[in-house]
Short mmCIF file of C-alpha atoms in Angstrom, two decimals:
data_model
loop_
_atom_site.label_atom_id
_atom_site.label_comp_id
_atom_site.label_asym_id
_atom_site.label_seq_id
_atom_site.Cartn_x
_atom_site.Cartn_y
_atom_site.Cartn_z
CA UNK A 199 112.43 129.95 100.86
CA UNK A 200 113.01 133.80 101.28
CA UNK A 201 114.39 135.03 105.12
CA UNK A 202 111.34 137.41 104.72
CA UNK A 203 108.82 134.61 104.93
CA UNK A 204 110.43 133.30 107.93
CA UNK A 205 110.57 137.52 108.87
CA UNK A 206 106.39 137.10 108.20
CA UNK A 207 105.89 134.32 110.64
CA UNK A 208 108.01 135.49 113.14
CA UNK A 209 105.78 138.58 113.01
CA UNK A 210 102.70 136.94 113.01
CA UNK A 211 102.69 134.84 116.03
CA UNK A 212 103.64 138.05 118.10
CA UNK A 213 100.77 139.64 116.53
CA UNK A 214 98.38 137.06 115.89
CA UNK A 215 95.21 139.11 115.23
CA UNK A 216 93.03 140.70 112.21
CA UNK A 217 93.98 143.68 112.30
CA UNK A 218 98.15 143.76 112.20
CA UNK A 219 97.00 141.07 109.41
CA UNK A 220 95.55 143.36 107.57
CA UNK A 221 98.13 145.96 107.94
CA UNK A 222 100.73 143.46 106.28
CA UNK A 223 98.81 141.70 103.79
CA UNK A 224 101.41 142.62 101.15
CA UNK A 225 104.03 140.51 103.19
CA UNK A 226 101.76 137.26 103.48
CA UNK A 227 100.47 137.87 100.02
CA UNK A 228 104.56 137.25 98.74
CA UNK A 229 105.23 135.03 101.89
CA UNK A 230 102.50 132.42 100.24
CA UNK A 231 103.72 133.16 96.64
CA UNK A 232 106.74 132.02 98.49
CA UNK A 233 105.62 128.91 99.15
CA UNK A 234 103.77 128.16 96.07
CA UNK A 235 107.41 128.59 94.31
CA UNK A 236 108.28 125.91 96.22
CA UNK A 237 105.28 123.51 96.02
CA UNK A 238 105.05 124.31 92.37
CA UNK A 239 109.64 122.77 92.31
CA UNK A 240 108.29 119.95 94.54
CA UNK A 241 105.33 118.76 92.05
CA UNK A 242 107.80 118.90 89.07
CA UNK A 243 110.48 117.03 91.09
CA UNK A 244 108.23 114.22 92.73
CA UNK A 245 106.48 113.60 89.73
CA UNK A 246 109.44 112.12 88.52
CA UNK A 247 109.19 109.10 90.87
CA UNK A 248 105.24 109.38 91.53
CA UNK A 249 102.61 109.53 89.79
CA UNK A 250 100.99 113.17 91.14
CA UNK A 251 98.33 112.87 88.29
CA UNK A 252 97.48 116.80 86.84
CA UNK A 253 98.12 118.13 90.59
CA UNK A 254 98.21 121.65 91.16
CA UNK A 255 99.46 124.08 93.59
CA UNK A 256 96.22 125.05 94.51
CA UNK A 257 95.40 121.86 95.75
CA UNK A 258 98.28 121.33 98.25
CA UNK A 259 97.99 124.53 99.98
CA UNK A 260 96.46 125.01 103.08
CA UNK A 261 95.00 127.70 104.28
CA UNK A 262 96.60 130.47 107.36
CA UNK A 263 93.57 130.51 109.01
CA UNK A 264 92.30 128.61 111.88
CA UNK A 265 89.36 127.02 112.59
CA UNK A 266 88.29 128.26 116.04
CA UNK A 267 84.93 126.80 116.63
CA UNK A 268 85.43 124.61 119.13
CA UNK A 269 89.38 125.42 120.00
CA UNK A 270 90.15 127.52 123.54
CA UNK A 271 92.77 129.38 121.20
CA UNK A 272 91.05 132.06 119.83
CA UNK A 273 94.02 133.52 117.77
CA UNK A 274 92.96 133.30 114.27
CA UNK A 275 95.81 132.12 111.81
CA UNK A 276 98.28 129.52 112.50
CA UNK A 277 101.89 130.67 112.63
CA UNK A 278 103.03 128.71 109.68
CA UNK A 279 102.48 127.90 106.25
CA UNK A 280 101.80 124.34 105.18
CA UNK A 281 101.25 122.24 102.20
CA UNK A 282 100.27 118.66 101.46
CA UNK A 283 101.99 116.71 97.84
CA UNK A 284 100.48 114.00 96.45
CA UNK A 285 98.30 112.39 94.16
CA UNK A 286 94.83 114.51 94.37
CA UNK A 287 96.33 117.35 96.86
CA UNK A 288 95.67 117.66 100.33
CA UNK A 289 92.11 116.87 99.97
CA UNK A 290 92.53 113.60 98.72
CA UNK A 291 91.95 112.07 102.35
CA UNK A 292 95.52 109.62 102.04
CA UNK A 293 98.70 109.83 103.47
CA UNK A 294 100.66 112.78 101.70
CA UNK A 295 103.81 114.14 101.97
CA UNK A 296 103.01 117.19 104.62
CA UNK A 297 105.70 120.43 104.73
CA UNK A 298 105.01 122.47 107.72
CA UNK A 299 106.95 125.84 106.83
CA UNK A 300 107.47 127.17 110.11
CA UNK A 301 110.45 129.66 112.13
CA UNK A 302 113.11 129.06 115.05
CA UNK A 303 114.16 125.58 113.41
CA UNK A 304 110.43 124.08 113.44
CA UNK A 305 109.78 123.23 109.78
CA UNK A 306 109.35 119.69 109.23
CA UNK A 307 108.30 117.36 106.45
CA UNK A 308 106.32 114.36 107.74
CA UNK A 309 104.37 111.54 106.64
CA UNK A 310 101.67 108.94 108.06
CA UNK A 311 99.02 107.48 110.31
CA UNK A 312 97.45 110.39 111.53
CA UNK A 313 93.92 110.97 112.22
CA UNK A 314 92.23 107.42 111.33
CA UNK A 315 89.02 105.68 112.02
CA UNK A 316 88.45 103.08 113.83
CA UNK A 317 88.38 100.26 110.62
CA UNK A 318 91.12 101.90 109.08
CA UNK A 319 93.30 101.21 112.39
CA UNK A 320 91.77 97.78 112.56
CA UNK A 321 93.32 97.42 109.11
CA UNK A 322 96.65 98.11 110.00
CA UNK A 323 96.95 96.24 113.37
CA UNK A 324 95.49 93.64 111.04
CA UNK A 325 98.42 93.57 109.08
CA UNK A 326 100.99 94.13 111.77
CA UNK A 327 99.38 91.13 112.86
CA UNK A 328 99.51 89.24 109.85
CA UNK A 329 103.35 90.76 108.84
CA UNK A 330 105.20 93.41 110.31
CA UNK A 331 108.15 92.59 108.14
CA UNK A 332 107.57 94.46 105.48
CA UNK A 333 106.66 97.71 107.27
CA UNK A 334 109.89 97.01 109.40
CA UNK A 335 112.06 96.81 106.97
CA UNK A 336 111.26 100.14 105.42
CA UNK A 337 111.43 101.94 108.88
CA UNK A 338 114.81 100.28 110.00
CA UNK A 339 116.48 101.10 106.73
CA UNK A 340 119.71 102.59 107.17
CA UNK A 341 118.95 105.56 104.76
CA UNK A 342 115.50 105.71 106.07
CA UNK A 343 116.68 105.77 109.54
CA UNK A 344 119.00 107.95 109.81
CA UNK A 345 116.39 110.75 108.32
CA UNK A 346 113.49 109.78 110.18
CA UNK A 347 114.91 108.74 113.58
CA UNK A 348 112.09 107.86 115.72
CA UNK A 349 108.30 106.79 115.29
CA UNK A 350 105.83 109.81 116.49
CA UNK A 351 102.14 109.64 117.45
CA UNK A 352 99.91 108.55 120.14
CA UNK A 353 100.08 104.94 121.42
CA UNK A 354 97.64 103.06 123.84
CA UNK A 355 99.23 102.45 127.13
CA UNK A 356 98.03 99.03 127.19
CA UNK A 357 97.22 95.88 125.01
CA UNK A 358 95.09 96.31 122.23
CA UNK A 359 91.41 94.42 122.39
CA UNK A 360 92.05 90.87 120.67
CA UNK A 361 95.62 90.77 120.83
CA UNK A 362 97.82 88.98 123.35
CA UNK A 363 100.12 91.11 125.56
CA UNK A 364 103.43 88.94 124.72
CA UNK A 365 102.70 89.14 120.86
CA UNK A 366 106.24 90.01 119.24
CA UNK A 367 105.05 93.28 117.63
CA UNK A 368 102.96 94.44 120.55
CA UNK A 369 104.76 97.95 120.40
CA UNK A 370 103.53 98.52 116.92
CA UNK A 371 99.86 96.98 117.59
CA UNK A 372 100.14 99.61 120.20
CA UNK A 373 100.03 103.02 117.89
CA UNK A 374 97.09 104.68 117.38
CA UNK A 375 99.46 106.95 115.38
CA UNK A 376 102.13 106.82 113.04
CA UNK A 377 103.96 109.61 111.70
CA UNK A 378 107.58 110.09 111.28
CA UNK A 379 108.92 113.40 110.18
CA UNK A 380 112.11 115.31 109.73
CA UNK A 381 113.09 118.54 111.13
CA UNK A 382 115.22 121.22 109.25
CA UNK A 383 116.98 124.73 110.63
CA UNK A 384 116.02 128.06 109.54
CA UNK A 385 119.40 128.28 107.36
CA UNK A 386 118.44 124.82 105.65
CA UNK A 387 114.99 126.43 104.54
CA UNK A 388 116.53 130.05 103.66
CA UNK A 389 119.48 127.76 101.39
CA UNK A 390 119.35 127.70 97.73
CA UNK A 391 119.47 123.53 98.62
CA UNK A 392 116.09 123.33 100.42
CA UNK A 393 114.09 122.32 97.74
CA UNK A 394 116.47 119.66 96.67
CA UNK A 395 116.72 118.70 100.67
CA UNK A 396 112.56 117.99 100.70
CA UNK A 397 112.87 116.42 97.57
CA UNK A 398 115.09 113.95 98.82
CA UNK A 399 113.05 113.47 102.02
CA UNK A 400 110.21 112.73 100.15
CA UNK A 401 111.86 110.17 97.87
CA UNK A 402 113.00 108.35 101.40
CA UNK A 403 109.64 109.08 102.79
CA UNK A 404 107.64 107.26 99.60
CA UNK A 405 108.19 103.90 100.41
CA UNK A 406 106.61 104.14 104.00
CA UNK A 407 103.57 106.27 102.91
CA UNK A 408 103.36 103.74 99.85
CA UNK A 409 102.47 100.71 102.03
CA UNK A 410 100.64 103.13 104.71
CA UNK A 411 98.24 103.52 102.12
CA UNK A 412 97.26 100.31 100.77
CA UNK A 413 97.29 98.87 103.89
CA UNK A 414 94.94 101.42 105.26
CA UNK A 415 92.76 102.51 102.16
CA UNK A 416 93.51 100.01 99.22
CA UNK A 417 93.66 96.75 100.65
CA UNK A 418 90.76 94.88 101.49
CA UNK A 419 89.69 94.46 105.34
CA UNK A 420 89.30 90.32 106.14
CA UNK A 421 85.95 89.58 107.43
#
């Protein structure tokens, strides 16, 4: 990514209104032609190891501006640029990879439970249930690990209805969330290295958001 994207952002959430907007639409105009650069590296790259189907760039970028309906924050764009990779874009309603492109050492790449309904939950604490093994042994391997520390995302405070406060994986029956992600400096995203960095984060990543989703939206529910 170009130091004048960062520059953008930087700008932008000091100035978060319409008007400066306006005034500098040239510099978010080649700040997101930054990131579509980018996106487009990322498709090529990952579709090596995934299947992304025809996906564009299009279709993994999300918009600047926010949706201030029903938020106290009226300020309306977010001080970032984001994108969501995989198979049908970041409309497809499954876990993607999501790259949050963001300054003062914020951008992250992340991956996971997230916002989920209430079956698709009961799916997973279904098979946490049933066997946590296989989830654990992605998220405790070494290579894994060591990129994506720590398990993010709101947990209940207590037991979960219809499971027993002493069961073995009552942490995991726990999250409502589950998200890991990996943070990188402002020199990591201005090197010549950060696409090759994300690429690599996703290819660690895939095997976690691989089982995320057919647990959640592929595999049958037991009645």
């Amino acid at each position: 990514m170009e130091s004048k994207t960062l520059h953008f952002l930087s700008q932008l959430a000091e100035n978060n209104n319409r008007e400066w907007f306006q005034q500098n639409r040239k510099d978010y105009d080649a700040a997101k032609a930054d990131l579509e650069k980018l996106v487009a590296y990322l498709i090529e790259e990952v579709g090596k190891f995934q299947d992304l189907g025809n996906l564009q760039v299009k279709e993994c970028i999300f918009r600047i501006n926010r949706d201030i309906r029903f938020s106290k924050n009226k300020a309306p764009y977010k001080n970032n640029l984001s994108a969501g990779i995989g198979p049908g874009g970041k409309g497809s309603g499954k876990i993607d990879y999501y790259l949050q492109i963001q300054p003062g050492d914020r951008t992250f790449l992340g991956g996971g439970m997230w916002e989920t309904t209430p079956e698709q939950l009961a799916r997973f604490r279904q098979e946490i249930d049933y066997n946590a093994d296989e989830l654990k042994q992605i998220i405790h391997d070494k290579d894994f690990h060591a990129y994506y520390p720590k398990i993010e995302g709101e947990a209940l405070k207590t037991t979960p209805k219809g499971y027993a406060k002493d069961h073995p994986e009552i942490e995991l029956l726990k999250q409502k969330q589950l998200f890991f992600s990996h943070n990188y400096t402002d020199k990591e995203v201005t090197s010549k290295d950060f696409g090759k960095m994300v690429v690599q984060g996703i290819s660690l990543l895939k095997p976690f958001t691989d089982y995320m989703n057919y647990v959640i939206y592929e595999q049958p529910a037991e009645s």
